[in-house]
Coordinates of C-alpha atoms and ligand atoms in Angstrom, one line a residue:
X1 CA 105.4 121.3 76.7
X2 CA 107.0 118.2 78.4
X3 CA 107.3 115.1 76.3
X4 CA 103.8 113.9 74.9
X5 CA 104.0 110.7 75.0
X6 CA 105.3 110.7 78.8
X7 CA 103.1 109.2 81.6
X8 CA 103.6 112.4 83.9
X9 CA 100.4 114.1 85.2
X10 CA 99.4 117.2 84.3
X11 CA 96.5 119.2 85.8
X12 CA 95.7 121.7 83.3
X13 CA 98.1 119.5 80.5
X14 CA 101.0 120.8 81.1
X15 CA 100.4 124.8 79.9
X16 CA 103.9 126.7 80.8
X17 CA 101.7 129.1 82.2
X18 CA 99.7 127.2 84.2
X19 CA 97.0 128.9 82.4
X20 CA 95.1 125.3 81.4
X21 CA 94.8 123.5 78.5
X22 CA 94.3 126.0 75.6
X23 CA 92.1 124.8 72.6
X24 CA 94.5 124.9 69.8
X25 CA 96.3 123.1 71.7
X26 CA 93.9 120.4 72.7
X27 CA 92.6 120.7 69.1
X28 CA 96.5 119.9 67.7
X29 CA 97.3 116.9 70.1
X30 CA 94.0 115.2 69.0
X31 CA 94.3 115.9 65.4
X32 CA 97.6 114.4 65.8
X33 CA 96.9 111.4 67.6
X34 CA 94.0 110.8 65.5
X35 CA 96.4 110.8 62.6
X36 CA 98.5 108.5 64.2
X37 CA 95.4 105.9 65.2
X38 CA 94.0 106.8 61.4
X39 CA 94.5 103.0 59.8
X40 CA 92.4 101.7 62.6
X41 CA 89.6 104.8 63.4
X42 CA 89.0 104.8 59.5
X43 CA 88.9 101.9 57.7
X44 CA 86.6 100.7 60.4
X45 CA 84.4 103.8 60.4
X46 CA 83.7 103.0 56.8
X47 CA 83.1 99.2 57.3
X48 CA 80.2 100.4 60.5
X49 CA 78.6 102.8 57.8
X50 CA 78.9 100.9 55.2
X51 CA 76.6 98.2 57.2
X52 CA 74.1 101.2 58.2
X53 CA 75.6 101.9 61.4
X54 CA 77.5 104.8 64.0
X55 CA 81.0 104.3 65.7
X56 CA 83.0 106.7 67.9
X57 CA 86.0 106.4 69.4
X58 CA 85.3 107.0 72.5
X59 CA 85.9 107.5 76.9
X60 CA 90.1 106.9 77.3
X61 CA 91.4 107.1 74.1
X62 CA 89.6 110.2 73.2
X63 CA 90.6 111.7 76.6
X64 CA 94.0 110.8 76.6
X65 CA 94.4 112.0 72.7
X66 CA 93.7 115.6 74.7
X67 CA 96.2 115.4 77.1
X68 CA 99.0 114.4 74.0
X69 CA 99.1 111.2 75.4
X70 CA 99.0 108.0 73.5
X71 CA 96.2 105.8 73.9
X72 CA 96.7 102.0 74.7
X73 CA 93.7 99.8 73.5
X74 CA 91.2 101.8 71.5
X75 CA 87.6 102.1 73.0
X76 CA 84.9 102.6 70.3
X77 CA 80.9 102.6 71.2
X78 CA 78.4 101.9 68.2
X79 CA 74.8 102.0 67.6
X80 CA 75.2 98.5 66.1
X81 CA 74.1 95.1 68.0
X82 CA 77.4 92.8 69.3
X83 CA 75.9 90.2 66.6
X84 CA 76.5 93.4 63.6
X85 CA 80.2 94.1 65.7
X86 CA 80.8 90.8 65.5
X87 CA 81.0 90.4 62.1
X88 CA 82.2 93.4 61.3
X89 CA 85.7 93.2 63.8
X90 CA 86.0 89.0 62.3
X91 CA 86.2 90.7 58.9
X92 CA 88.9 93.0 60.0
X93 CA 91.0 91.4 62.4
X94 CA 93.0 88.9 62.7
X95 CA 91.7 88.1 66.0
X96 CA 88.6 88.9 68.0
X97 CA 87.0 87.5 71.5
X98 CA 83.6 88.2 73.2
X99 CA 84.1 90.2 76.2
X100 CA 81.3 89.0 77.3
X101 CA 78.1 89.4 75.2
X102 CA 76.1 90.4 78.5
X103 CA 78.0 93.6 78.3
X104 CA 78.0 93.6 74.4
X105 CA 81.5 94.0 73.9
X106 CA 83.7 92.8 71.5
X107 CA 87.3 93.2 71.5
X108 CA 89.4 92.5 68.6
X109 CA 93.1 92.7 67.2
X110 CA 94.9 93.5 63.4
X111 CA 98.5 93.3 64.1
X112 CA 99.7 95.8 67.4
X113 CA 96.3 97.5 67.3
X114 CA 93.6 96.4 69.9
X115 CA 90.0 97.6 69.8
X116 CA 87.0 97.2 71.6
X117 CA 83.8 97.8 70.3
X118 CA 80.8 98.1 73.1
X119 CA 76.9 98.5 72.0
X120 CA 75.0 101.6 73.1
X121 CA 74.0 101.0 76.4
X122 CA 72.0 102.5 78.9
X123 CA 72.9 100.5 81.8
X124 CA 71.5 100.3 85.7
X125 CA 72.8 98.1 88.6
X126 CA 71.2 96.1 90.7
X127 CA 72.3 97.9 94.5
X128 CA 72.2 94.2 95.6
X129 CA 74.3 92.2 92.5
X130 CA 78.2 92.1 91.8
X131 CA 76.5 92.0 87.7
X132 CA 75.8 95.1 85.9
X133 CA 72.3 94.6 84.1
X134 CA 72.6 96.3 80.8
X135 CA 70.1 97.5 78.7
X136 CA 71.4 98.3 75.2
X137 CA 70.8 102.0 73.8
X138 CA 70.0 103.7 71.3
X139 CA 71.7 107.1 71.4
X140 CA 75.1 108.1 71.7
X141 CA 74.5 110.9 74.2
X142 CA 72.2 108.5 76.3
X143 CA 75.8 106.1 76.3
X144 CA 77.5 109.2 77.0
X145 CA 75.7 110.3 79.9
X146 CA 75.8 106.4 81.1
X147 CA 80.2 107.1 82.2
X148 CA 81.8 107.7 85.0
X149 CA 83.3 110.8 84.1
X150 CA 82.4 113.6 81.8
X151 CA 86.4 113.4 80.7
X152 CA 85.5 110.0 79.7
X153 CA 82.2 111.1 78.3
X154 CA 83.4 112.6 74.9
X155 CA 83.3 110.9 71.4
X156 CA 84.8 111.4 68.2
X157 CA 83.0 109.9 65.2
X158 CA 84.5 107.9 63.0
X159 CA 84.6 108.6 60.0
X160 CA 84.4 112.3 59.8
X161 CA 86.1 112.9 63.3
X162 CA 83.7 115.3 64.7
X163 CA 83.9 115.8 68.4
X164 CA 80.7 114.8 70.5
X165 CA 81.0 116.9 74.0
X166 CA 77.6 116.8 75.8
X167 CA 78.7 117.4 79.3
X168 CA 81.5 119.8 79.1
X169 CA 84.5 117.1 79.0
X170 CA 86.9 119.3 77.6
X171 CA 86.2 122.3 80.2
X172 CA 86.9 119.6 82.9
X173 CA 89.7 118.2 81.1
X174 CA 91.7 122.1 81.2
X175 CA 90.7 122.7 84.6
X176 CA 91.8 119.1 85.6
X177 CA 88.5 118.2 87.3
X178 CA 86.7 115.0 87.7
X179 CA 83.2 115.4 87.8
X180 CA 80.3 112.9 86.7
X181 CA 77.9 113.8 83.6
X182 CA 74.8 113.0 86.2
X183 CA 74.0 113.1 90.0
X184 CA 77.6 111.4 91.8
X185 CA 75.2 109.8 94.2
X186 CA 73.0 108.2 91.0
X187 CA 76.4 107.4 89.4
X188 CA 78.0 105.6 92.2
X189 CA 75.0 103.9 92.7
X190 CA 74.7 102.9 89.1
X191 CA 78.3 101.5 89.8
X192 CA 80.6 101.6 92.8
X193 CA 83.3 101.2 91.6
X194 CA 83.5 104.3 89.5
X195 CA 84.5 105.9 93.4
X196 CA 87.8 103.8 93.3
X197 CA 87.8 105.1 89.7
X198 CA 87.9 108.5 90.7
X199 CA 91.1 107.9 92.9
X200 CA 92.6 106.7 90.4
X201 CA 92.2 109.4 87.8
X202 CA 93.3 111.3 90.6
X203 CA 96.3 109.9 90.6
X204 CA 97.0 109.0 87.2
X205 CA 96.2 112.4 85.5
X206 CA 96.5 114.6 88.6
X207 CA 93.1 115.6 88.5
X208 CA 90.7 116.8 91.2
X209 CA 87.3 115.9 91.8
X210 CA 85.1 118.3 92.6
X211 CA 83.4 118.8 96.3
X212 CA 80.3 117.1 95.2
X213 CA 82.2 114.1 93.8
X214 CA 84.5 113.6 97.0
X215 CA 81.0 114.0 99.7
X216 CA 79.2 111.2 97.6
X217 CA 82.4 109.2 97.8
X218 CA 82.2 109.7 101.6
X219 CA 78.9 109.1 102.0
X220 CA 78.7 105.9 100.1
X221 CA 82.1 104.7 100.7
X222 CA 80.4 101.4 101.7
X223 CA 78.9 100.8 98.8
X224 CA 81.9 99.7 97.7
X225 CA 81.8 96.0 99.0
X226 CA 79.3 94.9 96.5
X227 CA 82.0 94.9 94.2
X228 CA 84.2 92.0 93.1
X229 CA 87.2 92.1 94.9
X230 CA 88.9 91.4 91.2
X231 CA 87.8 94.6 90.0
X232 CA 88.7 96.7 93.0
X233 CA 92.3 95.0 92.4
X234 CA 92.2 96.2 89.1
X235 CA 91.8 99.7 90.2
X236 CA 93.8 99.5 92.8
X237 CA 97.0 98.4 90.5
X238 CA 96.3 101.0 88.2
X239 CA 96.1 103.8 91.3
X240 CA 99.3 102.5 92.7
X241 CA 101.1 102.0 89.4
X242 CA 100.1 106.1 88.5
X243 CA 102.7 108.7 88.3
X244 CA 101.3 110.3 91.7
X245 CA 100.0 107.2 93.9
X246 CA 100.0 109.3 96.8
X247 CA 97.0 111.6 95.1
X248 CA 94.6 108.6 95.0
X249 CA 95.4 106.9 97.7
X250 CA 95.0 110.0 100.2
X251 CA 92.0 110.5 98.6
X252 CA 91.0 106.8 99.1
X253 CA 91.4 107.4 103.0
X254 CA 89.7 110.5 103.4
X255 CA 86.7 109.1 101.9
X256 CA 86.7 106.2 103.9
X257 CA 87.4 103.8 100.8
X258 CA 90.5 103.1 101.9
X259 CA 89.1 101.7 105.1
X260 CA 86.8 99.0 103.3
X261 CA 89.8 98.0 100.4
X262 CA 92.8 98.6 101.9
X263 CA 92.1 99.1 106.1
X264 CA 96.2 98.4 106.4
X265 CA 96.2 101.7 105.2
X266 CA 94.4 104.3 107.6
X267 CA 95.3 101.8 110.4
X268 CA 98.9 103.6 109.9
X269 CA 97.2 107.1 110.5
X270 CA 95.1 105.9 113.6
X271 CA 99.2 105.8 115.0
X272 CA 99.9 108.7 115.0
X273 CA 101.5 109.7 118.6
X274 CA 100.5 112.8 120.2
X275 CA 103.7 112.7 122.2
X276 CA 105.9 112.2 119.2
X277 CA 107.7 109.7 120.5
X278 CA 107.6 107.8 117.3
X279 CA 107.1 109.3 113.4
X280 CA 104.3 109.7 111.9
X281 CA 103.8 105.8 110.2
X282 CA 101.3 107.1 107.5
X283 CA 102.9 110.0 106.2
X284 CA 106.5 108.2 106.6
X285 CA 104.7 105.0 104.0
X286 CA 103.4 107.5 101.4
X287 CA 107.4 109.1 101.5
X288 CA 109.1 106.1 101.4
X289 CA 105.9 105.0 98.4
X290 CA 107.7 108.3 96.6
X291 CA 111.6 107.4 97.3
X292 CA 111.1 103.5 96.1
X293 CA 109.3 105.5 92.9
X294 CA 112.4 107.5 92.1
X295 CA 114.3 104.5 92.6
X296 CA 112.6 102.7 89.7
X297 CA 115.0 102.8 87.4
X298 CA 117.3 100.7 88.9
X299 CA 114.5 97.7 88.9
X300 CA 113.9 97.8 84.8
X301 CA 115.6 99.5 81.4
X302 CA 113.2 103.1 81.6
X303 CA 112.0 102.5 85.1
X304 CA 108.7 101.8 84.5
X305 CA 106.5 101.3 87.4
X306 CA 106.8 98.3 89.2
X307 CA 104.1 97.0 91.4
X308 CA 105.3 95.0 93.3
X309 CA 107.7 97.2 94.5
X310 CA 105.3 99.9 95.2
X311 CA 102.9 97.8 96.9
X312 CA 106.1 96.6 99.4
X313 CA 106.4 100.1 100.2
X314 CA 103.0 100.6 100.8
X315 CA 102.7 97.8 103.3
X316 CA 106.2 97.3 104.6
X317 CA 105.1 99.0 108.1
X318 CA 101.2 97.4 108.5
X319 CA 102.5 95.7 111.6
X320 CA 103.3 98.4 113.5
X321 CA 99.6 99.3 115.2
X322 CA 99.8 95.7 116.0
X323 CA 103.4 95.7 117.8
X324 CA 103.6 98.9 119.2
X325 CA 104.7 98.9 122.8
X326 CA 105.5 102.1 124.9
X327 CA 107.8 101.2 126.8
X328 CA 108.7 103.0 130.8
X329 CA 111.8 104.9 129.5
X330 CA 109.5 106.8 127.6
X331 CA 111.0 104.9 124.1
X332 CA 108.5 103.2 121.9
X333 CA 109.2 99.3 119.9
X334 CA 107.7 97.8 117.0
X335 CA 109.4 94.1 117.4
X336 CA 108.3 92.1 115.1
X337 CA 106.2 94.3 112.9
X338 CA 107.8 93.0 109.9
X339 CA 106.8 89.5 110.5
X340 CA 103.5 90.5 111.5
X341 CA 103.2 93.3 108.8
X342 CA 104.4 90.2 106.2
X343 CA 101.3 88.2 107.5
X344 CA 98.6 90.8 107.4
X345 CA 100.0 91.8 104.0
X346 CA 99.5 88.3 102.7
X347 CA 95.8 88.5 104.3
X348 CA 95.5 91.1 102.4
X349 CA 96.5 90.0 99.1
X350 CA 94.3 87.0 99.3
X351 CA 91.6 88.4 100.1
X352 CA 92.0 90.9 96.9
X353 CA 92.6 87.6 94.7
X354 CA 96.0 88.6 93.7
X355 CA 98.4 85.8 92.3
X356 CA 100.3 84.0 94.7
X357 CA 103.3 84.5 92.5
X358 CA 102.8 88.6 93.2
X359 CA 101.8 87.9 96.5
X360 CA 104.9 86.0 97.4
X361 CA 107.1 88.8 96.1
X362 CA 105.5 91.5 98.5
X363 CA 105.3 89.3 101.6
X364 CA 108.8 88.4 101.6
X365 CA 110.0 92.0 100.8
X366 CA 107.9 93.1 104.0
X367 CA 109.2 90.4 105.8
X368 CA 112.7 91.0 104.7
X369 CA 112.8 95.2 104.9
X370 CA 114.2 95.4 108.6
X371 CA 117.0 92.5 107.4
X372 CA 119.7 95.3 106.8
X373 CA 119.2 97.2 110.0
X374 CA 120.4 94.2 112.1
X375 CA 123.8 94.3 110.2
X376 CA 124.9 97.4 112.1
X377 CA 127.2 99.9 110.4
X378 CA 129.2 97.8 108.3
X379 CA 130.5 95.5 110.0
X380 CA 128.5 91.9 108.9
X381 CA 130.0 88.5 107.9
X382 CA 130.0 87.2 104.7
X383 CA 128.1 84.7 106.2
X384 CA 125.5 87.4 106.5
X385 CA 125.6 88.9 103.1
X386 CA 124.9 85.2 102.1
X387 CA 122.3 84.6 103.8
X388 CA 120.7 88.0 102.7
X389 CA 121.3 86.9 99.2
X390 CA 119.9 83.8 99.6
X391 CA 116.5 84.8 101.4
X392 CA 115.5 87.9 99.1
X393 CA 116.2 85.3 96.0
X394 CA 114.9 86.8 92.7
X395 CA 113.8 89.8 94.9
X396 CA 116.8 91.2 95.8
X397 CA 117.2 94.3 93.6
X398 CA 113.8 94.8 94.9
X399 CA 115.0 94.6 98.6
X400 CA 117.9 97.2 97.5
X401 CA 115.3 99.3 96.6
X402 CA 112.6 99.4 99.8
X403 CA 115.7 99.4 101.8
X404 CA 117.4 102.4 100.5
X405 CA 113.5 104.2 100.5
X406 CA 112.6 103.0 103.8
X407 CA 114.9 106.3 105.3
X408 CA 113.2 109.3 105.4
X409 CA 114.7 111.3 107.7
X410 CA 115.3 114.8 107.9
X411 CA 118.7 114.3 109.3
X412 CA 121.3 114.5 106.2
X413 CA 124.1 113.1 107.8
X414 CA 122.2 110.3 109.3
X415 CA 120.5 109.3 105.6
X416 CA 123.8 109.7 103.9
X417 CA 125.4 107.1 106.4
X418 CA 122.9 105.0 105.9
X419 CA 122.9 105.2 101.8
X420 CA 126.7 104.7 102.1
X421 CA 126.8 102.0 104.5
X422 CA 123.9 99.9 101.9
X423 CA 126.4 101.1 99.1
X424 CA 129.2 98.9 100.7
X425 CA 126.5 95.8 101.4
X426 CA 125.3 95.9 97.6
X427 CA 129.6 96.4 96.5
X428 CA 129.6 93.3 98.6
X429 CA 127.3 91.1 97.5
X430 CA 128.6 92.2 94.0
X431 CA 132.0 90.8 94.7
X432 CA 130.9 87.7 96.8
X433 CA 128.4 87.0 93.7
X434 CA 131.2 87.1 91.2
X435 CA 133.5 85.0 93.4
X436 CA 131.0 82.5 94.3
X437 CA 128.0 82.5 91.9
X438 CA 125.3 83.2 95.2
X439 CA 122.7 83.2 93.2
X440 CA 122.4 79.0 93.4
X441 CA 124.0 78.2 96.7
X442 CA 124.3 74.8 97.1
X443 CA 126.1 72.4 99.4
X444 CA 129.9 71.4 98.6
X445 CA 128.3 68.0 97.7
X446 CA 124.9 66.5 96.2
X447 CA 122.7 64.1 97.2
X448 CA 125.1 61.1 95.7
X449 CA 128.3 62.5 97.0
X450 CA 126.8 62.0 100.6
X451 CA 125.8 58.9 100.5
X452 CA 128.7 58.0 98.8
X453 CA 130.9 59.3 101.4
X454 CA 128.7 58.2 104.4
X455 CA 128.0 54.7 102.8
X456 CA 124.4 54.6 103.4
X457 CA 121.2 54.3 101.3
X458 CA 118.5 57.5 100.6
X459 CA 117.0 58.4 103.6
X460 CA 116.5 61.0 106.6
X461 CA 120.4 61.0 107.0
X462 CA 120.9 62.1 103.3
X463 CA 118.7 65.5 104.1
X464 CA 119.7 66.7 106.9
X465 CA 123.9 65.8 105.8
X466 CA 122.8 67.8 102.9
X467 CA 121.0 70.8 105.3
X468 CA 124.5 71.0 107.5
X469 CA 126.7 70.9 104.3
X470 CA 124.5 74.1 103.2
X471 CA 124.9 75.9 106.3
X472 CA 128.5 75.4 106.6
X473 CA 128.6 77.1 102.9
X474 CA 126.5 79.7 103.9
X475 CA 129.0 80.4 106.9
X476 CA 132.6 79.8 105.5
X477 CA 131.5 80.3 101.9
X478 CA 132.8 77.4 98.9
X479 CA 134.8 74.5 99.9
X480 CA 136.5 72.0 97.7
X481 CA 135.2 68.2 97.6
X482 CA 138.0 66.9 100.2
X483 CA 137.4 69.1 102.7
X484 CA 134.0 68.9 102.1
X485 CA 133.8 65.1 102.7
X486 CA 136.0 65.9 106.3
X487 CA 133.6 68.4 107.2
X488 CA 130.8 66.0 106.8
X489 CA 132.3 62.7 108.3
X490 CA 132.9 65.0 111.3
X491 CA 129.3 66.1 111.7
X492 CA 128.3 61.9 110.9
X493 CA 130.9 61.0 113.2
X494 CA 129.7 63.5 116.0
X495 CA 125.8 62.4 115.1
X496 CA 126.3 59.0 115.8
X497 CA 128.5 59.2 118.8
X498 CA 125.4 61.7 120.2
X499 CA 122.9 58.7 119.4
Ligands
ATP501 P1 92.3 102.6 81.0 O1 92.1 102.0 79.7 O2 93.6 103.3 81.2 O3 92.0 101.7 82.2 P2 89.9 104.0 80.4 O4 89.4 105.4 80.9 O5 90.1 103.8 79.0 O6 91.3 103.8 81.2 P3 88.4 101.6 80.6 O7 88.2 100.8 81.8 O8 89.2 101.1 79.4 O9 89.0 103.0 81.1 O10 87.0 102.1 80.1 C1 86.8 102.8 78.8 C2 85.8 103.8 79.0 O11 84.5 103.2 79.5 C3 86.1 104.9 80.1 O12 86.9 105.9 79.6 C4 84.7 105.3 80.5 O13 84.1 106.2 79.5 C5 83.9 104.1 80.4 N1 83.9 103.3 81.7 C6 84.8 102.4 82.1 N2 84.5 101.9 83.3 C7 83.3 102.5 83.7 C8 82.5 102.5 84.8 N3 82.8 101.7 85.8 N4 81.4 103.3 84.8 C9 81.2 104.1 83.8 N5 81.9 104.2 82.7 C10 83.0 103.5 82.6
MG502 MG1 90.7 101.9 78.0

């Protein structure tokens, strides 16, 4: 077996054979986990009894306890109303919220260990409101059948750790399917979202859902826009930020999903060119999506995924349907497609409610991801290289890393000229960094200095003297104060004779 604690999906858990997941083993990576979770799952079993009432842990933890992989925030389901939890989690943690008592869950945290604890429910949507109405239950199995998944429909009491498996989780979980505990079409209704939910199991365990799954996705792919576009988001992160994206989000576009969350997307496969004159845009994203993931590591200690990075990747090519041009020599253009691709991105983003800080980070990476192409083979300015610097900013290493993905073709020679020629830009900017700190280019003289120099008072003048000084840095690179103040009497003498 691979690591357990690693992130990296395995269809039938990672079995040598391939043979799926076999039940000793299943039954030693829970008991193991459960040992490790043991300060939390017991003491608080007891303190539910003791006031008359069930817990389980229960849906993700419990799943991901099969798989040998360690849960995050522990999921628990009770048979006790949020006012019981409520006191119960105040008297064990050092912290606890209200999720929101609509939904009857209440989170809470003792030191590293975070726990929700959700009321029985037996819930229903209205088709027509963004709110789930939910009606608390009374039986675990009824709470149970209530998930999206019958590999997140499994329980483990606490205390006395049996295993509660009324839909055949665990068979699912060895095969590595995804299929719901009721009727996908009653499910999906129930809650739209759990079709974006299924992508992105898909992709972050590597699962399959079966046949009947993937028609009702199809079928009520538009379903999906009574959602909030803050939890589609959320989904779509945790797709994107999965050990196999592509999984999820091919699955997103064949059901049509992809087309009401993320229409950037198929629009790529609506390009493809029956005369080849161009490559295929989709299947080149999803490639370069992989290449920027095995790049990771040079973004973060352990490489862990990086959104922002992937979602660049993702979008760096929307503006090509837009900008496509065959032109009469039989050639085909995209000019502009990463200006364009930058402002449909950004549309994109908003409308998804994403932070403008995260935003801002993608857009200019789009806009930026053709930059290095214009430099030729080698040959740039240092000029250039500052200039490079100083538009990616704090998303440079990013930009080293869309760039170097953003080849994917078959040709070794070619790619290997291109990964040695952005070898030489990044030795570059290295030693032009160390030589002249590029990280805060500023002009040769401040605000003060000029005015000082010119003899005037704040004003127009000041800024733009202060916008030629910085792109006479950018060009010749750090000058010292005297020639500094020559250089900018020149452009003041120049300026006024011109008036
Ligand atoms: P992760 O915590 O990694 O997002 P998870 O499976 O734990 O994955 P949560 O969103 O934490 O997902 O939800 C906890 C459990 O609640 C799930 O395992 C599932 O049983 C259930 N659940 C969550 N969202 C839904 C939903 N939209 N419909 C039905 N059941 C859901
Ligand atoms: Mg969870």
């Amino acid at each position: 077996m691979t690591d357990p604690t690693d992130d990296a999906p395995t269809g039938t858990a990672g079995t040598p054979d391939g043979g799926g997941l076999r039940l000793v083993d299943v039954q030693a990576a829970v008991a193991a986990e459960l040992d490790r979770i043991a300060p939390v799952i017991d003491e608080l079993g007891e303190r539910f009894a003791a006031a008359g009432h069930e817990l389980h842990l229960v849906g993700g933890p419990v799943r991901d306890a099969m798989l040998g992989r360690r849960a995050g925030d522990l999921d628990f389901t009770t048979s006790a109303r949020p006012e019981v939890t409520e006191r119960i989690l105040r008297a064990w943690g050092d912290a606890w919220w209200d999720m929101g008592r609509d939904f009857g869950t209440i989170g809470a945290r003792r030191g590293d260990w975070m726990v929700e604890v959700t009321t029985y429910r037996s819930e229903s949507y209205d088709p027509d409101s963004r709110k789930p109405e939910v009606e608390y239950g009374d039986s675990l199995v009824g709470d149970l059948g209530r998930r999206d998944f019958t590999v997140n429909a499994m329980a483990v009491k606490v205390p006395g750790r049996e295993l509660e498996d009324p839909f055949g989780g665990v068979v699912d979980l060895a095969t590595g399917v995804l299929r719901t505990p009721g009727r996908p079409e009653d499910s999906f209704s129930d809650d739209p979202l759990r079709m974006m939910r299924a992508a992105r199991f898909a992709a972050q365990l590597g699962f399959t859902p079966e046949p009947e799954v993937v028609a009702a996705m199809t079928s009520m792919a538009d379903r999906i826009e009574i959602i909030s576009a803050e939890r589609v988001r959320d989904e779509l992160v945790k797709l994107i930020c999965a050990p196999q994206p592509r999984r999820g989000l091919e699955l997103l576009v064949e059901t049509g999903l992809a087309m009401r969350v993320l229409p950037e997307l198929p629009a790529l496969k609506l390009e493809r060119d029956e005369h080849h004159r161009h490559k295929d845009v989709y299947e080149h994203t999803l490639t370069v999506l992989e290449q920027s993931i095995d790049l990771e590591s040079r973004l973060s200690e352990g490489g862990g995924p990086d959104f922002v990075s992937r979602f660049a990747a993702l979008m760096h090519d929307v503006g090509k349907p837009k900008t496509r041009r065959f032109l009469d020599d039989g050639t085909v253009t995209f000019h502009h497609h990463d200006v364009v691709g930058a402002k449909l991105t950004r549309k994109r983003m908003r409308a998804l409610r994403f932070s403008n800080e995260v935003t801002d980070a993608v857009c200019s990476l789009v806009e930026l991801h053709l930059r290095f192409h214009g430099y030729g083979t080698g040959e740039w300015t240092d000029s250039a290289v500052r200039r490079y610097v100083r538009d990616a900013g704090d998303q440079l290493d990013r930009l080293h890393v869309l760039t170097r993905a953003d080849c994917t073709t078959r040709n070794k020679r070619k790619a290997q000229r291109l990964a040695r020629t952005y070898d030489d830009l990044e030795a570059r900017i290295e030693r032009l960094t160390e030589a002249e700190e590029l990280a805060s280019i500023r002009p040769d003289l401040d605000g003060n200095q000029i005015m000082e120099t010119l003899g005037i008072g704040p004003g127009r003048e000041v800024g733009e003297a202060y916008r030629h000084l910085l792109e006479l840095r950018l060009d010749h690179g750090p000058m010292d104060a005297e020639a500094a103040r020559a250089a900018l009497m020149e452009w003041w003498r120049e300026r006024t004779a011109n008036d």
